[in-house]
Short mmCIF file of C-alpha atoms in Angstrom, two decimals:
data_model
loop_
_atom_site.label_atom_id
_atom_site.label_comp_id
_atom_site.label_asym_id
_atom_site.label_seq_id
_atom_site.Cartn_x
_atom_site.Cartn_y
_atom_site.Cartn_z
CA MET A 1 -0.12 0.06 -0.05
CA ILE A 2 1.14 3.70 -0.76
CA LYS A 3 1.74 5.81 2.36
CA PHE A 4 3.29 9.30 2.27
CA PHE A 5 4.34 10.66 5.58
CA LEU A 6 5.53 14.17 6.24
CA SER A 7 7.10 14.94 9.37
CA PHE A 8 9.05 18.27 10.54
CA SER A 9 11.02 18.57 13.74
CA LEU A 10 12.36 22.18 13.71
CA LEU A 11 15.10 22.32 16.65
CA PHE A 12 16.76 25.28 15.66
CA PHE A 13 15.76 28.83 14.14
CA VAL A 14 14.08 28.48 10.74
CA THR A 15 17.22 29.69 8.56
CA ASN A 16 19.46 27.27 10.63
CA ALA A 17 16.89 24.47 10.07
CA ILE A 18 16.72 25.10 6.36
CA GLU A 19 20.39 24.92 5.96
CA THR A 20 20.74 21.77 8.09
CA LEU A 21 17.92 20.19 5.85
CA ALA A 22 19.61 21.31 2.56
CA GLN A 23 22.98 20.12 3.53
CA ALA A 24 22.15 16.77 5.53
CA PRO A 25 20.94 14.66 2.27
CA HIS A 26 24.10 15.72 0.60
CA ARG A 27 26.43 14.58 3.50
CA LYS A 28 24.62 11.22 3.76
CA LEU A 29 24.81 10.64 -0.15
CA ASP A 30 28.57 11.22 -0.02
CA SER A 31 28.87 8.37 2.56
CA LEU A 32 26.70 6.05 0.56
CA LEU A 33 28.81 6.78 -2.66
CA ALA A 34 31.90 6.31 -0.69
CA ILE A 35 30.80 2.97 0.47
CA LEU A 36 29.61 2.20 -2.93
CA ALA A 37 32.82 2.90 -4.76
CA ASN A 38 34.92 1.17 -1.95
CA TYR A 39 33.27 -2.11 -2.43
CA THR A 40 34.28 -3.76 -5.60
CA LYS A 41 32.85 -7.21 -5.47
CA GLU A 42 29.74 -7.85 -7.34
CA ASP A 43 27.49 -9.60 -4.87
CA SER A 44 24.23 -8.89 -2.92
CA VAL A 45 25.97 -6.54 -0.53
CA LYS A 46 26.97 -4.68 -3.92
CA ILE A 47 23.36 -4.48 -4.88
CA LYS A 48 22.26 -3.42 -1.29
CA SER A 49 24.76 -0.68 -1.47
CA LEU A 50 23.39 0.49 -4.97
CA ARG A 51 19.84 0.39 -3.29
CA ASP A 52 20.84 2.67 -0.43
CA VAL A 53 22.22 5.12 -3.17
CA TYR A 54 19.25 5.17 -5.32
CA ARG A 55 16.68 5.62 -2.50
CA GLN A 56 18.75 8.43 -1.17
CA TYR A 57 18.39 10.01 -4.76
CA MET A 58 14.74 9.37 -4.37
CA ARG A 59 14.46 11.34 -1.29
CA MET A 60 16.37 14.07 -2.82
CA LYS A 61 14.00 13.82 -6.23
CA ASN A 62 16.96 13.42 -8.53
CA THR A 63 15.35 11.64 -11.36
CA GLY A 64 18.31 11.24 -13.52
CA GLN A 65 20.50 9.81 -10.75
CA VAL A 66 17.40 7.47 -9.66
CA GLU A 67 17.37 6.09 -13.22
CA GLU A 68 21.14 5.45 -13.32
CA TYR A 69 21.43 3.74 -10.13
CA VAL A 70 18.20 1.62 -10.44
CA ASN A 71 19.33 0.56 -13.73
CA TYR A 72 22.79 -0.51 -12.36
CA ALA A 73 20.96 -2.34 -9.60
CA ILE A 74 18.61 -4.13 -11.99
CA ASN A 75 21.26 -5.15 -14.35
CA LEU A 76 23.63 -6.58 -11.52
CA SER A 77 20.57 -8.45 -10.10
CA ARG A 78 19.85 -10.22 -13.29
CA LYS A 79 23.81 -10.92 -13.95
CA LEU A 80 23.74 -12.64 -10.57
CA ASN A 81 20.15 -14.13 -10.67
CA LEU A 82 18.65 -12.27 -7.68
CA LYS A 83 15.38 -11.67 -8.34
CA LYS A 84 14.10 -10.10 -5.38
CA PHE A 85 16.57 -7.12 -5.81
CA GLU A 86 15.56 -6.63 -9.40
CA ALA A 87 11.74 -6.84 -8.48
CA GLU A 88 12.38 -4.55 -5.50
CA ALA A 89 14.15 -1.85 -7.71
CA TYR A 90 11.36 -1.91 -10.24
CA TYR A 91 8.74 -1.48 -7.33
CA ARG A 92 10.65 1.42 -5.81
CA ARG A 93 11.21 3.24 -9.25
CA GLY A 94 7.36 2.78 -9.82
CA LEU A 95 6.52 4.21 -6.21
CA PHE A 96 8.76 7.10 -7.08
CA TYR A 97 7.20 8.06 -10.34
CA HIS A 98 3.78 7.34 -8.69
CA GLY A 99 4.53 9.99 -6.11
CA PHE A 100 5.19 12.54 -8.80
CA SER A 101 1.95 11.44 -10.61
CA ASN A 102 3.90 10.21 -13.56
CA TYR A 103 1.43 7.38 -14.21
CA GLU A 104 2.88 5.88 -17.40
CA LYS A 105 6.21 5.37 -15.90
CA ALA A 106 4.95 4.34 -12.59
CA GLU A 107 2.56 1.76 -14.38
CA ASP A 108 5.51 0.43 -16.35
CA ASN A 109 7.66 -0.20 -13.30
CA TYR A 110 4.86 -1.58 -11.38
CA LEU A 111 4.15 -4.03 -14.03
CA LYS A 112 7.67 -5.25 -14.34
CA SER A 113 7.91 -5.62 -10.66
CA VAL A 114 4.68 -7.71 -10.60
CA ASN A 115 6.24 -10.03 -13.48
CA VAL A 116 9.36 -10.64 -11.44
CA TYR A 117 7.46 -11.29 -8.01
CA THR A 118 5.26 -13.71 -10.17
CA LEU A 119 8.20 -15.70 -11.29
CA MET A 120 9.25 -15.88 -7.48
CA ASN A 121 5.72 -16.80 -6.58
CA ASP A 122 5.60 -14.13 -4.04
CA LEU A 123 1.75 -13.47 -3.50
CA ASN A 124 1.74 -10.96 -0.98
CA TRP A 125 4.15 -8.40 -3.11
CA VAL A 126 2.02 -9.17 -6.47
CA ALA A 127 -1.05 -8.32 -4.42
CA GLY A 128 0.48 -5.42 -2.76
CA ILE A 129 1.87 -3.93 -5.87
CA TYR A 130 -1.85 -4.35 -7.80
CA LEU A 131 -3.11 -2.35 -4.92
CA ASN A 132 -0.80 0.30 -5.62
CA MET A 133 -1.85 0.11 -9.25
CA GLY A 134 -5.32 0.41 -8.15
CA ALA A 135 -4.58 3.63 -6.44
CA LEU A 136 -2.66 4.83 -9.42
CA TYR A 137 -5.61 4.33 -11.77
CA ILE A 138 -8.03 6.17 -9.39
CA GLY A 139 -5.57 9.16 -9.66
CA ILE A 140 -6.05 9.19 -13.36
CA PRO A 141 -9.01 8.36 -13.07
CA ASP A 142 -9.52 5.07 -14.97
CA TYR A 143 -12.17 3.22 -12.82
CA ALA A 144 -12.22 0.13 -15.04
CA LYS A 145 -8.37 -0.33 -14.55
CA ALA A 146 -8.53 0.27 -10.96
CA LEU A 147 -11.14 -2.39 -10.56
CA GLU A 148 -9.20 -4.89 -12.58
CA ALA A 149 -6.16 -4.03 -10.48
CA ASN A 150 -7.98 -4.68 -7.33
CA GLN A 151 -9.50 -7.80 -8.52
CA LYS A 152 -6.23 -9.17 -9.46
CA ALA A 153 -4.80 -8.28 -5.85
CA ILE A 154 -8.00 -10.37 -4.54
CA LEU A 155 -7.14 -13.43 -6.54
CA ALA A 156 -3.51 -13.10 -5.02
CA PHE A 157 -4.55 -12.55 -1.38
CA GLN A 158 -7.12 -15.48 -1.62
CA LYS A 159 -4.16 -17.86 -3.00
CA ASN A 160 -1.99 -16.55 -0.11
CA GLY A 161 -4.70 -16.95 2.58
CA ASN A 162 -4.24 -13.15 3.74
CA GLU A 163 -7.48 -12.42 4.81
CA ILE A 164 -6.95 -8.89 6.51
CA ASP A 165 -5.35 -7.36 3.41
CA LEU A 166 -8.15 -9.31 1.43
CA ALA A 167 -10.72 -7.23 3.53
CA SER A 168 -8.76 -3.95 2.84
CA CYS A 169 -8.83 -4.71 -0.77
CA TYR A 170 -12.58 -5.23 -0.75
CA THR A 171 -12.94 -1.89 0.93
CA ASN A 172 -10.80 -0.16 -1.69
CA ILE A 173 -13.10 -1.60 -4.57
CA SER A 174 -16.29 -0.39 -2.66
CA SER A 175 -14.96 3.12 -2.60
CA ILE A 176 -14.36 2.62 -6.49
CA TYR A 177 -17.90 1.64 -6.81
CA LEU A 178 -19.15 4.79 -4.30
CA GLU A 179 -17.15 7.12 -6.70
CA LEU A 180 -19.52 5.61 -9.67
CA ASP A 181 -22.62 5.99 -7.53
CA GLN A 182 -23.01 2.20 -7.76
CA GLN A 183 -24.02 1.72 -3.98
CA TYR A 184 -25.24 -1.75 -4.52
CA ASN A 185 -21.81 -2.86 -5.67
CA ALA A 186 -20.11 -0.96 -3.07
CA LEU A 187 -22.28 -2.66 -0.20
CA PHE A 188 -21.54 -6.04 -1.58
CA TYR A 189 -17.91 -5.62 -1.00
CA LEU A 190 -18.24 -3.81 2.23
CA GLN A 191 -20.21 -6.55 3.66
CA LYS A 192 -17.39 -9.26 2.58
CA ALA A 193 -15.06 -6.95 4.07
CA LEU A 194 -16.99 -6.58 7.55
CA LYS A 195 -17.44 -10.29 8.03
CA ILE A 196 -13.56 -10.64 7.93
CA PHE A 197 -12.73 -7.73 10.16
CA GLU A 198 -15.33 -9.04 12.64
CA ARG A 199 -13.34 -11.92 13.04
CA GLU A 200 -10.66 -9.99 14.76
CA GLY A 201 -13.26 -8.72 17.26
CA ASP A 202 -16.24 -5.93 17.21
CA ASN A 203 -13.74 -3.13 18.30
CA ASN A 204 -10.96 -2.80 15.52
CA ARG A 205 -10.37 -0.19 13.12
CA GLY A 206 -11.21 -2.40 10.09
CA VAL A 207 -14.87 -2.44 11.66
CA ALA A 208 -15.10 1.29 12.21
CA VAL A 209 -14.02 2.31 8.66
CA VAL A 210 -16.13 -0.47 6.96
CA CYS A 211 -19.37 0.67 9.23
CA ASN A 212 -18.52 4.30 8.31
CA SER A 213 -18.52 3.37 4.58
CA ILE A 214 -21.74 1.41 4.73
CA GLY A 215 -23.29 4.07 6.31
CA SER A 216 -22.27 6.57 3.25
CA VAL A 217 -23.77 3.66 1.05
CA TYR A 218 -27.08 3.93 2.43
CA PHE A 219 -26.75 7.74 3.03
CA THR A 220 -25.83 8.58 -0.66
CA ALA A 221 -27.84 5.77 -2.51
CA SER A 222 -30.41 6.42 -5.15
CA ALA A 223 -34.03 5.11 -5.22
CA ASP A 224 -32.75 2.76 -7.72
CA GLU A 225 -29.85 1.49 -5.90
CA LEU A 226 -31.87 1.22 -2.69
CA LEU A 227 -34.35 -1.05 -4.68
CA LYS A 228 -31.55 -3.44 -5.73
CA MET A 229 -30.46 -3.51 -1.86
CA GLY A 230 -34.07 -4.27 -0.83
CA VAL A 231 -34.17 -1.15 1.10
CA LYS A 232 -37.22 1.33 1.23
CA SER A 233 -36.38 4.82 0.54
CA ASP A 234 -37.94 5.97 4.15
CA GLN A 235 -35.38 3.46 5.67
CA LYS A 236 -32.06 4.80 4.34
CA ASN A 237 -31.30 7.52 6.97
CA ARG A 238 -32.04 4.97 9.86
CA MET A 239 -29.80 2.60 8.28
CA ALA A 240 -27.12 5.11 7.81
CA LEU A 241 -27.58 6.32 11.55
CA VAL A 242 -27.22 2.79 12.70
CA TYR A 243 -23.65 2.35 10.66
CA PHE A 244 -22.45 5.91 11.51
CA THR A 245 -23.19 5.41 15.09
CA ARG A 246 -21.55 2.19 15.39
CA SER A 247 -18.46 3.48 13.47
CA LEU A 248 -18.14 6.24 16.01
CA LYS A 249 -18.72 3.97 19.01
CA VAL A 250 -15.68 1.86 17.95
CA GLY A 251 -13.47 4.97 17.38
CA ILE A 252 -14.23 6.13 20.63
CA THR A 253 -13.31 2.57 22.13
CA ILE A 254 -9.84 2.34 20.07
CA ALA A 255 -9.25 6.13 20.83
CA ASP A 256 -8.89 6.73 17.07
CA ASP A 257 -9.32 10.15 16.37
CA ASP A 258 -9.58 9.86 12.65
CA VAL A 259 -12.06 7.29 12.75
CA GLN A 260 -14.07 9.51 15.11
CA ALA A 261 -13.61 12.80 13.04
CA ALA A 262 -14.96 10.91 9.91
CA ALA A 263 -18.10 9.32 11.76
CA ASN A 264 -18.88 12.78 13.23
CA ARG A 265 -18.78 14.62 10.11
CA ASN A 266 -21.10 12.17 8.45
CA LEU A 267 -23.57 12.14 11.43
CA GLY A 268 -23.72 15.70 11.31
CA LYS A 269 -24.58 15.74 7.46
CA LEU A 270 -27.23 12.96 8.30
CA TYR A 271 -28.78 15.09 11.22
CA GLU A 272 -28.76 18.35 9.22
CA LEU A 273 -30.52 16.49 6.44
CA ILE A 274 -33.18 15.29 8.62
CA GLY A 275 -33.69 18.52 10.27
CA GLU A 276 -32.30 17.51 13.75
CA ARG A 277 -29.85 21.02 13.62
CA SER A 278 -29.17 20.65 17.38
CA LEU A 279 -27.91 17.25 17.06
CA ALA A 280 -25.88 18.33 14.05
CA LEU A 281 -24.16 20.71 16.17
CA LYS A 282 -23.22 18.36 18.94
CA VAL A 283 -21.20 16.06 16.69
#
């Protein structure tokens, strides 16, 4: 799964902090390049050193040097038949371009990584990269390709018996259908996800997130979609309230501020819609 973390820890005055942040990557890079240059043997240690260098160039957003050292790592990995390093290099380059919304290059590298991990029969990595590709296609957006990528991730997770990540994949698919205003299809996958998360107990983040999404399904469903679900139009708000409330209760129990905030926002919208302004202001 793709995660972007941004963390600042300013210990000095702003000008000193900026100078320190600008110099530190170059100091680290010089050290990594020196290690690489001094290690002449061609083996896995050399590839790991190359990985350290190209990852540092990625942090510095130096595309030219990223390309040079990723290709170096890939070629050496192939020469030594060390597929895991080849697959990782493609994956990290895909992730790098994904972060810059360069969808074409990200897709190309993700697919090459998938091919190598498939040869290795590493289904967890195959599934994880397909999840990344699902997120990539949503960013375009290309919902058909996003659904296809997530379906491939599902097959890999099912073969590997990885149920928790499978449930997360179901949740991702439901979000695509919600974007397409296909609440009936969204609900189908959310119910599958909820069953899996509930096996871990009633009070966990997965249950809270899925319940909030199910509430959104009922809250936003058209009359036609409600008919497919077997829900009457005058029942939709009550159903939404049940699931938003359950999500909030779990969020409070596990002390998850993000879950609580999302549930409260949806409860506020619901109360305002049904004319309960005093309740809307409380959440």
